[in-house]
Short mmCIF file of C-alpha atoms in Angstrom, two decimals:
data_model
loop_
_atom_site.label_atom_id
_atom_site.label_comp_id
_atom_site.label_asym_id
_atom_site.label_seq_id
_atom_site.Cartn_x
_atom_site.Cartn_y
_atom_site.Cartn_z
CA UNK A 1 46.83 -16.62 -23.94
CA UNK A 2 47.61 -14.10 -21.01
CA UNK A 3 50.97 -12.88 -22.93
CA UNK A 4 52.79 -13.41 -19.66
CA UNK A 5 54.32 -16.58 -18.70
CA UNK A 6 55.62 -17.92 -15.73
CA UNK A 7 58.48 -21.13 -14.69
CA UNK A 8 58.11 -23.12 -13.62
CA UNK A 9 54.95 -23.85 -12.74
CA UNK A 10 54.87 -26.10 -9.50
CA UNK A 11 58.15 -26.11 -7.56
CA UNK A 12 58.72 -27.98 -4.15
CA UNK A 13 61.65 -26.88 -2.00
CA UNK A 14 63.20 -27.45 1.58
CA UNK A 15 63.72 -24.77 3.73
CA UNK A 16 67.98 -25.10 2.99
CA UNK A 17 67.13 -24.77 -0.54
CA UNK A 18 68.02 -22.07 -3.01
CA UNK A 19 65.61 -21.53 -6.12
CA UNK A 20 64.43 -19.08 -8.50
CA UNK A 21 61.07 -17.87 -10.14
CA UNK A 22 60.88 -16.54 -13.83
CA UNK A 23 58.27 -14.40 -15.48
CA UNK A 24 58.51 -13.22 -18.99
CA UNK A 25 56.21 -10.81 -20.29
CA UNK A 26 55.21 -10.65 -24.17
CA UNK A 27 53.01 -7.66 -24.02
CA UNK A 28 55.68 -4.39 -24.03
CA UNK A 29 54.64 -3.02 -20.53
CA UNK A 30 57.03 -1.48 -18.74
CA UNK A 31 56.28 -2.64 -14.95
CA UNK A 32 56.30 -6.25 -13.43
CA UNK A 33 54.77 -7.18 -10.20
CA UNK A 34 55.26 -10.17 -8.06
CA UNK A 35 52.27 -11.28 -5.62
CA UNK A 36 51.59 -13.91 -3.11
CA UNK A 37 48.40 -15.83 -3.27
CA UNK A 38 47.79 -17.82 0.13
CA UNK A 39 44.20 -19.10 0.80
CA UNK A 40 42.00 -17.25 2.32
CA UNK A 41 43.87 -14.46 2.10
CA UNK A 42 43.27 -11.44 -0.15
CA UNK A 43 46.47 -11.04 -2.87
CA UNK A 44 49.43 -9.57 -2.00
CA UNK A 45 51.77 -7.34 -3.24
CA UNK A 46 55.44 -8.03 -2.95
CA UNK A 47 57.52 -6.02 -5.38
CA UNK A 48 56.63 -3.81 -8.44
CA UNK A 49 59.31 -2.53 -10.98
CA UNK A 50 58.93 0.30 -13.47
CA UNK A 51 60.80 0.97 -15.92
CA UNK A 52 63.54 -1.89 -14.67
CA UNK A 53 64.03 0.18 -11.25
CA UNK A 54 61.96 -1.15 -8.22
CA UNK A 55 59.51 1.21 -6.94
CA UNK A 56 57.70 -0.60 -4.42
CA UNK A 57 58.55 -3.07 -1.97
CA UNK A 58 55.67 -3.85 0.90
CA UNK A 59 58.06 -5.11 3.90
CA UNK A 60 58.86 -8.72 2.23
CA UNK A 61 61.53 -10.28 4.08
CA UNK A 62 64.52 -10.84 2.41
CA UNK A 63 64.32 -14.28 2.00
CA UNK A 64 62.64 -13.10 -0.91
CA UNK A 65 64.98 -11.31 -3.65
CA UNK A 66 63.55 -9.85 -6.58
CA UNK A 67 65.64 -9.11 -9.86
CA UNK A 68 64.28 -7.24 -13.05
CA UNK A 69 67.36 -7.88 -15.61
CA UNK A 70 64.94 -5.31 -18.30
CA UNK A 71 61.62 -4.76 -19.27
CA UNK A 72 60.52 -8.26 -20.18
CA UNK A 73 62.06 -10.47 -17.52
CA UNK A 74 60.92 -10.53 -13.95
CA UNK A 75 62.88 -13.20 -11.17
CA UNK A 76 62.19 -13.81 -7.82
CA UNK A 77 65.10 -15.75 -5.80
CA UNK A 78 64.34 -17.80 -2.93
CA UNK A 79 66.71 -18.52 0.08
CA UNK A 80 66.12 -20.30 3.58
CA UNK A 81 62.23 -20.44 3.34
CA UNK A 82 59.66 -21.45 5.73
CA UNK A 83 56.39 -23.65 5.66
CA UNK A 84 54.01 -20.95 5.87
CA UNK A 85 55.86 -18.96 2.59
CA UNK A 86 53.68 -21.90 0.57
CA UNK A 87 51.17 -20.31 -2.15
CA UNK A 88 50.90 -19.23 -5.25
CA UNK A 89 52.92 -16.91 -6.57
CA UNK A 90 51.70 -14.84 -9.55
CA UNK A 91 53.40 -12.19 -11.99
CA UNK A 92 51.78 -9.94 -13.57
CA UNK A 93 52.31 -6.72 -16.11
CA UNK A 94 51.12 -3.59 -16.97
CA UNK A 95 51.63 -0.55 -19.27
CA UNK A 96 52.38 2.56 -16.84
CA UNK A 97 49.57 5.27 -17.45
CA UNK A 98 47.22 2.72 -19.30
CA UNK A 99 44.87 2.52 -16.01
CA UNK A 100 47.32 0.00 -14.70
CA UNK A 101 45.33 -2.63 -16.19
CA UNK A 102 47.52 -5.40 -14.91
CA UNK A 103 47.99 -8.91 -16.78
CA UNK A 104 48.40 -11.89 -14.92
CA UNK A 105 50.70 -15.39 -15.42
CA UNK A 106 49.54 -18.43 -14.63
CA UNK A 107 51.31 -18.49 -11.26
CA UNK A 108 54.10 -21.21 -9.67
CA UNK A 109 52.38 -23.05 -6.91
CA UNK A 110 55.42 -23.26 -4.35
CA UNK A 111 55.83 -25.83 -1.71
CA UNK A 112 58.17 -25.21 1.15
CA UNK A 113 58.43 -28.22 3.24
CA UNK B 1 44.28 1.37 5.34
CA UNK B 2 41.95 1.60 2.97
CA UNK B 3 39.60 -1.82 2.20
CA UNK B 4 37.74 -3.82 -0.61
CA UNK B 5 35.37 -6.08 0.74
CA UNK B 6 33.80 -9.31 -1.09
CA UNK B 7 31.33 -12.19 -0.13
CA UNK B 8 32.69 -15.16 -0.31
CA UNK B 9 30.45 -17.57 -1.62
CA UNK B 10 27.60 -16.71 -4.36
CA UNK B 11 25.70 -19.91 -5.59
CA UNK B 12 23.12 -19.46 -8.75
CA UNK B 13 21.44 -21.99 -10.88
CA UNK B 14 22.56 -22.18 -14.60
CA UNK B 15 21.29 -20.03 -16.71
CA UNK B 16 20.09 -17.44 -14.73
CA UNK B 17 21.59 -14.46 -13.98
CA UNK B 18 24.91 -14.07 -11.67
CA UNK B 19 25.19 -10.66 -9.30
CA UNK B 20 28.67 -10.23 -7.34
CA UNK B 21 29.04 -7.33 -5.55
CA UNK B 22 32.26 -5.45 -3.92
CA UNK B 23 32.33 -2.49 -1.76
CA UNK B 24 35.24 0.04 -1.39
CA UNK B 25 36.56 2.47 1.07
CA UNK B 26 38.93 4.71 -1.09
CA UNK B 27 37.23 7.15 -2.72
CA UNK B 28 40.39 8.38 -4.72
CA UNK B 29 40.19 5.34 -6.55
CA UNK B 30 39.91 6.04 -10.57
CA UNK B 31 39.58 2.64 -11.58
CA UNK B 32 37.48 -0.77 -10.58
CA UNK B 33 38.74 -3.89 -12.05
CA UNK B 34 37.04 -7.10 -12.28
CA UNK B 35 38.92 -10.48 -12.65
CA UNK B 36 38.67 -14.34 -12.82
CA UNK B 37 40.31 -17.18 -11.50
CA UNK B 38 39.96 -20.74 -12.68
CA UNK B 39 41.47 -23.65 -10.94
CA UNK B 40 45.33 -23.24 -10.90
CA UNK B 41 45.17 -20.58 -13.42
CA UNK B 42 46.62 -16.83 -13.03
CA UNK B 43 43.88 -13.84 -12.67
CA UNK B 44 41.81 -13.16 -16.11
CA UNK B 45 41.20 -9.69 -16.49
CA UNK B 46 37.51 -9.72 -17.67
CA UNK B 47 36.35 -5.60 -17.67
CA UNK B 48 37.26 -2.57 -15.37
CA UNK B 49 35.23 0.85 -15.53
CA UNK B 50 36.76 4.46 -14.82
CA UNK B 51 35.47 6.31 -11.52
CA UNK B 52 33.37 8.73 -13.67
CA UNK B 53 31.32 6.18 -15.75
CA UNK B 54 28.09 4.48 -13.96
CA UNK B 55 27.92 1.48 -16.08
CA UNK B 56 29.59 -0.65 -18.41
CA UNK B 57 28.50 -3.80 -20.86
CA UNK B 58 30.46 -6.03 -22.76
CA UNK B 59 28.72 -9.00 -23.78
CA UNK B 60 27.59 -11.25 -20.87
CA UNK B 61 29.14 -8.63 -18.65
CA UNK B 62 27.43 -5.55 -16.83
CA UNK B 63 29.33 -3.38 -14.42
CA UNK B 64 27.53 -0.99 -12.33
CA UNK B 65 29.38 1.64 -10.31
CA UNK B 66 27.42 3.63 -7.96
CA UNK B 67 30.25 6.08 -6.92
CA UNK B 68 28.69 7.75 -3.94
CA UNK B 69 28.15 4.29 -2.13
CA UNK B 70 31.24 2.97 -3.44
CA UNK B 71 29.68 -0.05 -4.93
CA UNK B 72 30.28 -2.22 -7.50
CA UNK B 73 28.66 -4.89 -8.85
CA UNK B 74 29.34 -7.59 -11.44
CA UNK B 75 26.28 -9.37 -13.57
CA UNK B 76 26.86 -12.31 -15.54
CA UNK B 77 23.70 -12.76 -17.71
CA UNK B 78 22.72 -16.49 -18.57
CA UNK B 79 25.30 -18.24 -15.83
CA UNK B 80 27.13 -21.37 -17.37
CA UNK B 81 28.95 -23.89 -16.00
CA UNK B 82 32.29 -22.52 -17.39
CA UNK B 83 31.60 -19.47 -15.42
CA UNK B 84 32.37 -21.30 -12.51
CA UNK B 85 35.41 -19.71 -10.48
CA UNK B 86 36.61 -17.13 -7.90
CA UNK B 87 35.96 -13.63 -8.83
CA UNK B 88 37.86 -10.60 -7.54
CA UNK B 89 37.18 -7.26 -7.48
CA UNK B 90 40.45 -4.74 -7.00
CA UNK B 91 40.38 -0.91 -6.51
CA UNK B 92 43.15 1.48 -7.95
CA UNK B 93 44.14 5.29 -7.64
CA UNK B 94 46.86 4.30 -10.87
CA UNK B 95 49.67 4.05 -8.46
CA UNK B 96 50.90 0.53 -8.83
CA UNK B 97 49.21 -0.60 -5.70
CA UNK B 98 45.62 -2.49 -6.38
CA UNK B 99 43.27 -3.12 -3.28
CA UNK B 100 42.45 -6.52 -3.64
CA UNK B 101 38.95 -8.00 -2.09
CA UNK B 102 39.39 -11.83 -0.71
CA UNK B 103 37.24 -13.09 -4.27
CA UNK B 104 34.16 -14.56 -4.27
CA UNK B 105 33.37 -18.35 -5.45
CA UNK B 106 30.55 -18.49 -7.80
CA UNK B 107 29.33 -22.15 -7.85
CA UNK B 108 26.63 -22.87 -10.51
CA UNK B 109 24.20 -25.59 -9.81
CA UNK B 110 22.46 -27.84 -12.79
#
């Protein structure tokens, strides 16, 4: 049990499509991260929140819309996607000034097609 | 920017001993991580070590740090076949951002 869960879990979606990703975390940190797994690639990071305010954002276009209603609740909305926005997509948490030891989910394998 | 840096593949015969290694550019970070993947799973944390410790056991586990090369290195004693899976090794300064390596897949042969 990672303590952080994520919904769902496999999602297919056209490119006209509008969805949302949901990540709880059960562990009382106080940032959320959203990453993108493709293959072959090394992970990246596309939004953190701390403390329910976003304080990083690494150029993701904004096709890609993050929302942090509080503390426990991470969501990233999807709009107009394209093929090559297909991977995994994991949350993750961590406890600001506890080494940002970070906690992964189990990740939503999206398919944009 | 500032780099982690992985092998890809690592392929050991069960029971012996596993060795992953990971090399670094930053030397402001303060803390090497060590995680797992399994098939369709999230990332496992599985041990991290501070900037100012050498080494670190836990079981099956032995970190090694060797700060001035900025080298780490991973040993799993007695490899099983549940150890199978993609291991990565990520760098931070305890700013939010991790440097990620690319993982490396350990495949254990009978």
């Amino acid at each position: 049990e990672t303590g952080v869960t994520q919904t769902p879990r496999h999602l297919v979606m056209g490119m006209t499509n509008k969805k949302s990703l949901k990540c709880e975390q059960h562990l009382g940190h106080n940032a959320m991260y959203w990453y993108k797994q493709s293959a072959k690639k090394p992970l990246e990071l596309m939004f953190v929140y701390s403390l329910e305010e976003r304080v990083e954002n690494n150029s993701v276009p904004s096709r890609f819309s993050p929302e942090c209603p509080n503390s426990s609740h991470l969501f990233l909305h999807l709009h107009t996607l394209q093929p090559e926005d297909s991977a995994l997509y994991l949350c993750a948490s961590s406890q600001v000034g506890a080494a940002d030891t970070q906690y992964f989910g189990p990740g939503t394998r999206l398919t944009v097609l | 920017g500032e780099d982690v840096e992985q092998s890809l593949f690592l392929s050991v015969r069960e029971g012996d001993s596993s060795v992953i290694n990971c090399t670094y550019t930053d030397s402001s970070s303060t803390y090497l991580y060590w995680y797992k993947q399994e098939p369709g799973a999230g990332l496992q944390l599985l041990t991290y070590i501070f900037s100012n410790m050498d080494m670190k056991q836990d079981q099956r586990l032995t970190v090694l740090l060797n700060k001035k090369d900025k080298h780490l290195s991973l040993r799993i004693a007695d490899t099983q076949t549940g150890d199978s899976a993609i291991y990565f090794c990520a760098a931070g300064r305890g700013n939010y951002q991790l440097i990620w390596g690319a993982g490396t897949k350990l495949i254990i042969k009978p």
